[in-house]
Short mmCIF file of C-alpha atoms and ligand atoms in Angstrom, two decimals:
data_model
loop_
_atom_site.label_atom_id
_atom_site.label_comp_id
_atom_site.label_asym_id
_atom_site.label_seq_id
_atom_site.Cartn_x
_atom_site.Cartn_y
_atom_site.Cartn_z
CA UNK A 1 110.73 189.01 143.44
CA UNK A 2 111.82 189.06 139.54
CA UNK A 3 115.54 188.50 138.79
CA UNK A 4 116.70 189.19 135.37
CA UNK A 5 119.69 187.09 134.32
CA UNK A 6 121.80 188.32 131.52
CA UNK A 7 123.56 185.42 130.17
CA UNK A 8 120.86 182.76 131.24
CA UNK A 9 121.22 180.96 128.45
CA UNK A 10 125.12 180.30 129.05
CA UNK A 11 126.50 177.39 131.20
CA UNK A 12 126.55 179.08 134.76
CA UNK A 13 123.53 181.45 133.81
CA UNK A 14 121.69 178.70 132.74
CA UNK A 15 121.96 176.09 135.94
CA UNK A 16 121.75 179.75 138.06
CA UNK A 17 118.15 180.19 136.61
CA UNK A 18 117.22 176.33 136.99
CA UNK A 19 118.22 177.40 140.94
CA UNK A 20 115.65 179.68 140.41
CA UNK A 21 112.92 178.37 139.53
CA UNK A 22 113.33 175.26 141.30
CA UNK A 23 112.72 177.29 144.05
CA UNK A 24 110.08 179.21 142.42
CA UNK A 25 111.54 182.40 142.06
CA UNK A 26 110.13 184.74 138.74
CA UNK A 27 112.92 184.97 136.25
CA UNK A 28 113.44 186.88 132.92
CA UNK A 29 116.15 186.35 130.99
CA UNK A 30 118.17 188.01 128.07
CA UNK A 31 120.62 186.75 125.93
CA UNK A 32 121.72 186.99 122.54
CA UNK A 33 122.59 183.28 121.75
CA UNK A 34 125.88 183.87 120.39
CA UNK A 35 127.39 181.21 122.84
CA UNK A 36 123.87 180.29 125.11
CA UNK A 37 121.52 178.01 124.23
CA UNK A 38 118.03 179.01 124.01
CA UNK A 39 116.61 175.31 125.09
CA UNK A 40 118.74 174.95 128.40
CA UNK A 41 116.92 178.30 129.76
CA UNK A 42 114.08 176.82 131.55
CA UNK A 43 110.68 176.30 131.36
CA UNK A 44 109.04 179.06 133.03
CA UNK A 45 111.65 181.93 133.29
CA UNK A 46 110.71 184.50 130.27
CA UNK A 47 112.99 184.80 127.73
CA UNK A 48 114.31 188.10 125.73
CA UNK A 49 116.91 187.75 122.82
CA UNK A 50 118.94 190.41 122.71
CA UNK A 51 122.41 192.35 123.36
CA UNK A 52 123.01 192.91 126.98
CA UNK A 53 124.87 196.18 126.07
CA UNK A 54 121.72 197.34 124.57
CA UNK A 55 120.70 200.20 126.98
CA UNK A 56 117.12 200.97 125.69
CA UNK A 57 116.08 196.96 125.59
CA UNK A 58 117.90 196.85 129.28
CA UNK A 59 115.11 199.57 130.40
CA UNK A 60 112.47 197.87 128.94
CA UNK A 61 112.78 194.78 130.58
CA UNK A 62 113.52 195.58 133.49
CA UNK A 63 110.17 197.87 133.81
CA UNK A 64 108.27 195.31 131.92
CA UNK A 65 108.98 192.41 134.33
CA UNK A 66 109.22 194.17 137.04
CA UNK A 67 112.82 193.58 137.90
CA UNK A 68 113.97 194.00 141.40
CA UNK A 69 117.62 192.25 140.88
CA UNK A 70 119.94 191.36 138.36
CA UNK A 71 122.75 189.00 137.88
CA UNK A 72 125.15 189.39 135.03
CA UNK A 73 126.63 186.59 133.67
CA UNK A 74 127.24 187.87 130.43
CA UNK A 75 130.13 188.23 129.10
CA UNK A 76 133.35 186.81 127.26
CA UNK A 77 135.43 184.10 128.91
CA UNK A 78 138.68 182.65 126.89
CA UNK A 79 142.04 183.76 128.65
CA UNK A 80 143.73 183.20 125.07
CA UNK A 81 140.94 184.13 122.94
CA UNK A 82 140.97 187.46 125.17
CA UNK A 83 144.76 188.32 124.34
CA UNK A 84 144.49 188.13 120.83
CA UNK A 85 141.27 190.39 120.70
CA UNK A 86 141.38 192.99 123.75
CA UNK A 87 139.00 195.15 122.32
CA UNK A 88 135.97 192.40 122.17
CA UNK A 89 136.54 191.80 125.37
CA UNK A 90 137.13 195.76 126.75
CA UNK A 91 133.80 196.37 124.92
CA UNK A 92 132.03 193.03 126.34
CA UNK A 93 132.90 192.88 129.12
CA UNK A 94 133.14 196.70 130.41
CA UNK A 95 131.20 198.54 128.26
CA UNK A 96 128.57 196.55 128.02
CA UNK A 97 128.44 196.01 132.38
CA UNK A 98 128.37 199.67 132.19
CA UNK A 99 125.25 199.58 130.38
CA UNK A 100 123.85 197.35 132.58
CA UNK A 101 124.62 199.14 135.56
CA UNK A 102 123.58 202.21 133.97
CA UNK A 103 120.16 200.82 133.43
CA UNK A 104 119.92 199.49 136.65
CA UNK A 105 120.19 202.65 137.75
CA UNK A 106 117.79 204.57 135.59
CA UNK A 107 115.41 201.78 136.28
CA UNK A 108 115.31 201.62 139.92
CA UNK A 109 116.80 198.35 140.09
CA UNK A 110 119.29 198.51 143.53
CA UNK A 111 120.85 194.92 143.46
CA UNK A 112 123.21 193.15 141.34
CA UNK A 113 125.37 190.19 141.33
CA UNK A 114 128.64 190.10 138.90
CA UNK A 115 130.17 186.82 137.42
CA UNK A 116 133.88 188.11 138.38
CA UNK A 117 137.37 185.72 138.41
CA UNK A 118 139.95 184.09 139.95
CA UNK A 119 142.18 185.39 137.60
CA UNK A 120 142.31 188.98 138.80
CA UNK A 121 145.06 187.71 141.64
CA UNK A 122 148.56 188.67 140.98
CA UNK A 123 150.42 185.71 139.95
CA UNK A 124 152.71 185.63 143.24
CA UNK A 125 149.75 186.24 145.65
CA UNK A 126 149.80 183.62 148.30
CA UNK A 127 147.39 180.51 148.02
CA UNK A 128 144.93 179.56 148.47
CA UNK A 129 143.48 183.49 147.55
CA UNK A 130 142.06 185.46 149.92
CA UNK A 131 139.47 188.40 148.67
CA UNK A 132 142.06 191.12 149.82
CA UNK A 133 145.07 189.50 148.42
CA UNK A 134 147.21 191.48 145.75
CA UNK A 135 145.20 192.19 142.37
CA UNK A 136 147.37 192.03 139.18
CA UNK A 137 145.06 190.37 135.89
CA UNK A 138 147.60 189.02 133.76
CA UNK A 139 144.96 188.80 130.59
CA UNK A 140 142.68 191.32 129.18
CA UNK A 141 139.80 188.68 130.20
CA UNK A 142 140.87 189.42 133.83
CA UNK A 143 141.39 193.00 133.61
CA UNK A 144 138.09 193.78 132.39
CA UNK A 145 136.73 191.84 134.78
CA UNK A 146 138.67 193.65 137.43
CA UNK A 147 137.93 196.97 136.03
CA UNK A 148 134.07 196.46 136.04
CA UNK A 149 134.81 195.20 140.01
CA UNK A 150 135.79 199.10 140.37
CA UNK A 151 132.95 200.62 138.63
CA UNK A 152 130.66 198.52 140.94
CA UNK A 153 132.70 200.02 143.91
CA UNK A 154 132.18 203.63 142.89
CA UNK A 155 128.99 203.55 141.74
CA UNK A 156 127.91 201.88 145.31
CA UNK A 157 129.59 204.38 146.77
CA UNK A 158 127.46 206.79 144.78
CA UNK A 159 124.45 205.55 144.13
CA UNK A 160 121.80 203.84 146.56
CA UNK A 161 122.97 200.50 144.50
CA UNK A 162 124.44 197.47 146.40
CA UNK A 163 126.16 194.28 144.64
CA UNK A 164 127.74 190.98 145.26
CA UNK A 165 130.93 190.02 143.31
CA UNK A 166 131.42 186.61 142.68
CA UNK A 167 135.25 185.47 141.45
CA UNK A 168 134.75 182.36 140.35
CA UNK A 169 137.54 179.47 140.07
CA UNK A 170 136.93 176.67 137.43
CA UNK A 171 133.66 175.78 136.76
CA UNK A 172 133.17 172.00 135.46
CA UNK A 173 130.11 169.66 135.95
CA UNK A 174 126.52 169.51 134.97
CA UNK A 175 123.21 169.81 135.92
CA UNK A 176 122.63 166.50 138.01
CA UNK A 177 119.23 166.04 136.60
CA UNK A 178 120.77 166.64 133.28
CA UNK A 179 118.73 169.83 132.23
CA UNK A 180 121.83 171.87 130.99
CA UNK A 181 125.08 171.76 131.14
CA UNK A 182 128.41 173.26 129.35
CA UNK A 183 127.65 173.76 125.15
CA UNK A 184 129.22 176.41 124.31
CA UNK A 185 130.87 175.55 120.58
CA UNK A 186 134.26 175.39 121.13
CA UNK A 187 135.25 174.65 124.68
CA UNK A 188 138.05 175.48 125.74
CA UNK A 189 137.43 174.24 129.39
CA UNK A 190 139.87 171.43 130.85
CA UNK A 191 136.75 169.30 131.74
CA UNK A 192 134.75 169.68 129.03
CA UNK A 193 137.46 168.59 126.68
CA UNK A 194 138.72 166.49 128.82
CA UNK A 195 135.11 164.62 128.45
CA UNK A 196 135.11 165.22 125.10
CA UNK A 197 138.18 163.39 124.27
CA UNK A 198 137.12 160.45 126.67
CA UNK A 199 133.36 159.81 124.13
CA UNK A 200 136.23 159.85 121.27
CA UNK A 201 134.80 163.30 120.45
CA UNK A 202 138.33 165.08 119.84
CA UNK A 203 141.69 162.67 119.27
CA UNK A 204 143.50 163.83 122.05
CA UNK A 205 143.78 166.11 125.29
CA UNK A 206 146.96 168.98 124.88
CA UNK A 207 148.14 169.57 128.13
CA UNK A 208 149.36 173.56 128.06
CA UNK A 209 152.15 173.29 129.86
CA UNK A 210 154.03 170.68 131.87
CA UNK A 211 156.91 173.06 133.15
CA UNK A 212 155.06 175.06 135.81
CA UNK A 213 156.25 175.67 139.38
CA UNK A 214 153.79 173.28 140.50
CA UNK A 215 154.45 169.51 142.34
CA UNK A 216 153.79 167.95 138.56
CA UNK A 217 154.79 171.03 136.00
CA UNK A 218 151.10 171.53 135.05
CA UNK A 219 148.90 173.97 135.99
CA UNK A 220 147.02 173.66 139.26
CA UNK A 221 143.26 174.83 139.78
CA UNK A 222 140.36 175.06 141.78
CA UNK A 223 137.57 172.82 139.97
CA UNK A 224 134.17 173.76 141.40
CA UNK A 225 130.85 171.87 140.41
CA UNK A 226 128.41 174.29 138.64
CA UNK A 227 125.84 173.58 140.53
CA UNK A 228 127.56 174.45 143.87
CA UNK A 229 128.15 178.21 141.79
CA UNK A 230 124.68 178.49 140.84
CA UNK A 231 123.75 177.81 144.67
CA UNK A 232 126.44 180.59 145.98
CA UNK A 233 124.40 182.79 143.55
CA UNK A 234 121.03 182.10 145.17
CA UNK A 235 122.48 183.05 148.40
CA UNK A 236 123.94 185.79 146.94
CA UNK A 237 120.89 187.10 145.93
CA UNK A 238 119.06 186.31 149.15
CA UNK A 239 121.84 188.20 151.02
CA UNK A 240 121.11 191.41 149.24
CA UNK A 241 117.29 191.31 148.91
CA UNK A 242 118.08 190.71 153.58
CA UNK A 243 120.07 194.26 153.35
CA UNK A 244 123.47 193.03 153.28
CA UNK A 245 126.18 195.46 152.64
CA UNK A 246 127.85 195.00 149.05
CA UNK A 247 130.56 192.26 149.38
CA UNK A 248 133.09 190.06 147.16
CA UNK A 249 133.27 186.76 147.47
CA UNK A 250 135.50 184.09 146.20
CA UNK A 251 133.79 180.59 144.53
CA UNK A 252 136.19 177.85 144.65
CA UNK A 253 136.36 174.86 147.20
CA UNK A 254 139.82 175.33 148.90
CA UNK A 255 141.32 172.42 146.94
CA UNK A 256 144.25 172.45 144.02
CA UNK A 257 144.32 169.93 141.14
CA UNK A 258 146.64 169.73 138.40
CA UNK A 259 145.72 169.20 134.46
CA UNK A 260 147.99 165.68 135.63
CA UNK A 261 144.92 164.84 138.72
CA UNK A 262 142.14 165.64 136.02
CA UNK A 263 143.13 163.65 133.83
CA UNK A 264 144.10 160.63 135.98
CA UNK A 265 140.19 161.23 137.47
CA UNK A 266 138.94 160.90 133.50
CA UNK A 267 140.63 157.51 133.38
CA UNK A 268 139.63 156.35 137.05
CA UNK A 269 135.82 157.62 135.54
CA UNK A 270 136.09 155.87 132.58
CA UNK A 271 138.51 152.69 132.98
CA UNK A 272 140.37 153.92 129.76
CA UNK A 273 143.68 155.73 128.99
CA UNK A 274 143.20 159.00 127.89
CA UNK A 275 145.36 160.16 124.70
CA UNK A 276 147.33 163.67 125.98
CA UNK A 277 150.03 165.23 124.23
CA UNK A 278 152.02 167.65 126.09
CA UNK A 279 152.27 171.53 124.54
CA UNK A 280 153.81 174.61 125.74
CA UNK A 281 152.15 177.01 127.83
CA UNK A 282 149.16 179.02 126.94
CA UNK A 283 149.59 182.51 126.90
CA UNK A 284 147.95 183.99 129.97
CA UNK A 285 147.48 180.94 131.58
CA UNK A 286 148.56 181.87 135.62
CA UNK A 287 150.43 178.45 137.59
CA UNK A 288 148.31 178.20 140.63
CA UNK A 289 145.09 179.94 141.60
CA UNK A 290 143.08 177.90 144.63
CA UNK A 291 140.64 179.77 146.36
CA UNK A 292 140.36 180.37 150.23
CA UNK A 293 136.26 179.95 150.52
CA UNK A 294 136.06 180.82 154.46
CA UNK A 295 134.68 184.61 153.55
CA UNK A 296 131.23 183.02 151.45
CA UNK A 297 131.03 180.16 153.87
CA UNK A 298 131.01 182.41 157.13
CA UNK A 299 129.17 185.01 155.25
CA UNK A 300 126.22 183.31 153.33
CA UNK A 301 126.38 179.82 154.85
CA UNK A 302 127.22 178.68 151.82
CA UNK A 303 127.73 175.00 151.48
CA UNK A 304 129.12 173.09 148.78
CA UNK A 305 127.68 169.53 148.17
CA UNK A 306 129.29 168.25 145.04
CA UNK A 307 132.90 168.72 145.87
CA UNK A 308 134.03 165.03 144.79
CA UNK A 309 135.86 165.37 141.52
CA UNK A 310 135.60 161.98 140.06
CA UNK A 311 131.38 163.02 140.52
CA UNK A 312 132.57 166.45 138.49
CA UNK A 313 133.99 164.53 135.90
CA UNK A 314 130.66 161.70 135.59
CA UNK A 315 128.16 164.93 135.43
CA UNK A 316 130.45 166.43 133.06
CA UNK A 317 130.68 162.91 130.66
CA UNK A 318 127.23 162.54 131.09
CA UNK A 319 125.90 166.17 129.48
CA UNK A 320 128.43 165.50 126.83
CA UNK A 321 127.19 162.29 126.00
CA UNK A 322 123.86 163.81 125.95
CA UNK A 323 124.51 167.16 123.90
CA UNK A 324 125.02 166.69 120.28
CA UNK A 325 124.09 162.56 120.74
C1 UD1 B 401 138.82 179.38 133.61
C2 UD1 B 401 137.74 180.19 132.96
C3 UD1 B 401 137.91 181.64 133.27
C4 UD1 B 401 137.97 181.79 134.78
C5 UD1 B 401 139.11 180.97 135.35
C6 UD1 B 401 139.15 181.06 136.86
C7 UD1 B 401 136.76 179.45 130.90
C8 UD1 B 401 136.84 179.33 129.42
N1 UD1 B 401 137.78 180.02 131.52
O1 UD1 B 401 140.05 179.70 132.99
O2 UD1 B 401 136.81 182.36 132.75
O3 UD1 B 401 138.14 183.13 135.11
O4 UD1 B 401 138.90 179.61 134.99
O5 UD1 B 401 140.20 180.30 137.35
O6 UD1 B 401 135.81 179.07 131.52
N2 UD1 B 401 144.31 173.11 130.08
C9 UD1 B 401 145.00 172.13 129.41
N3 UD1 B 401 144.41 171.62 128.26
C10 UD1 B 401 143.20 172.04 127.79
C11 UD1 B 401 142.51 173.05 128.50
C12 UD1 B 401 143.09 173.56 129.63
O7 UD1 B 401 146.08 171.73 129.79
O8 UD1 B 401 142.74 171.53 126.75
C13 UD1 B 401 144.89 173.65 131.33
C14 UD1 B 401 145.14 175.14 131.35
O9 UD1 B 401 146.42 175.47 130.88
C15 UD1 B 401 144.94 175.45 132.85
C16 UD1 B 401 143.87 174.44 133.28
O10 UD1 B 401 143.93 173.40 132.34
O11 UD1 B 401 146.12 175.16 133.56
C17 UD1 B 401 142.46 175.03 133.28
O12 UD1 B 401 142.21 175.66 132.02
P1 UD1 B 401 140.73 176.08 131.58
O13 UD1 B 401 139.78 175.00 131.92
O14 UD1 B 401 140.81 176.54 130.17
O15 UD1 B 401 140.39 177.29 132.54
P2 UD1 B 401 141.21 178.64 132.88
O16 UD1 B 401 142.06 179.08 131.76
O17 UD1 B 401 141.85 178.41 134.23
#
């Protein structure tokens, strides 16, 4: 079995495709490297550079490695950065899926998994999220997300094509044996800078918002370990090479922290203060979103192992320390 990964060289693509070949699956991967990192794909999964909304390239390698599944990971990811540009992320994120689907198609590939979100819930939905509970995307980050959900549904009903969507909640952590781990330039991730302000890498951590209608005013999440996602992907896949129907599943452990609990586990972590200063909201930034993970559990036996956040935090500190050292 071959699995191209589109996005391998990103943070979830990349410990997905370690997954991989740890269990020594064949892998090809294409990226473009505009936010991946061509060394954290590993050893032993062929790599293509290119764009992922590039139909003809799609085609190719899907016949030329003899693809029988793909999972998409590419894709944009910044709430904020996603508001001020809609159109990047409309033609990212949708067209671009369509492409892939489209190729998928023409190319005999049946089987896909999609990196979907948390953030497609409407912002009064009850909590923790069920799979069926009320969609209403508050960014255009979540709406395309949502909107390549529905060209998934139609085009399994129409097509001989099934697919897993996976909404993932916050993804923080690193590769425990310290392969890969979050590098995108930039971060905007509460972990990651969270980590970066504890190695004295940025001066301070802003907290967006201390006036939510949560228990301490900031916002409240669902912090998952990567390398729990990239192991709900590997089931994922196994589920649909097995014959299982097309599903959605949510990716988040059932547990809400605030920015306020993070950063109180950076200190425990690290024995030191950590310098915050407190800033308004961030546009398109939703209060609460915690996941309800009894649909993946029951359906793929999925099992989480890395749950503890304090351990979240260490892998996270650790790949920082490492990256750019
Ligand atoms: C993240 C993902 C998004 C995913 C969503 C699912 C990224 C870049 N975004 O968005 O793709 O769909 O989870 O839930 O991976 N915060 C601060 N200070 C900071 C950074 C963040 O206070 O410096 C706060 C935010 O306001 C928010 C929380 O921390 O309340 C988490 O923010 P962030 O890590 O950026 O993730 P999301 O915006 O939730």
């Amino acid at each position: 079995m071959t699995t191209l990964v589109t996005g391998g060289a990103g943070y979830i693509g990349s410990h997905t495709v370690y997954g991989l070949l740890d269990r020594g699956d064949e892998v090809v991967v294409l990226d473009d490297l505009s936010t991946g990192v061509r060394a954290q794909v590993g050893e032993g999964a062929a790599f293509v550079r290119g764009d992922v909304g590039d139909r003809a390239l799609l085609e190719a390698t899907i016949r030329d490695h003899g693809v029988d599944a793909v999972i998409h990971f590419a894709g944009s990811i910044v709430v904020p950065e996603s508001v001020a540009d809609p159109l990047a992320y409309y033609g990212n994120n949708v067209v671009k899926s369509r492409e892939v689907i489209a190729a998928c198609l023409a190319a005999g590939v049946k089987k896909l998994i999609f990196s979907s979100t948390a953030t497609v819930y409407a912002d009064d939905a009850a909590q923790p999220l069920g799979e069926d509970e009320r969609k209403a995307p508050l960014s255009p980050y979540a709406r395309s997300k949502l909107m390549t959900e529905w060209m998934l549904e139609d085009v399994g009903r129409a097509h001989d094509f099934r697919y897993h969507i996976l909404r993932y909640f916050n993804v923080a952590g690193a590769d425990p044996k310290g392969r890969t781990g979050q590098s995108t330039p930039k971060a905007t991730h509460l972990i990651k800078r969270a980590a970066q302000v504890a190695l004295g890498r940025l001066p301070h951590l802003d907290i967006f918002g201390t006036d939510y209608p949560t228990p301490d005013g900031t916002g409240v999440r669902d912090y998952i370990h990567v390398t729990d996602l990239a192991a709900a992907h590997l089931l994922a896949l196994d589920a649909l090479h097995s014959g299982a129907p097309s599903a959605t599943y949510n990716c988040g452990y059932g547990r809400g922290l605030s920015v306020r609990d993070v950063i109180c586990g950076v200190e425990r972590v690290t024995g030191r203060k950590l310098p915050v200063v407190e800033m308004a909201r961030r546009p398109g930034d939703p209060p609460t979103l915690i996941s309800d993970p009894r649909c993946i559990k029951a359906a793929l036996g999925w099992r989480p192992a890395h749950e503890d956040l304090d351990g979240i935090i260490r892998s996270a500190i650790a790949w920082e320390r490492r990256f750019n050292s």
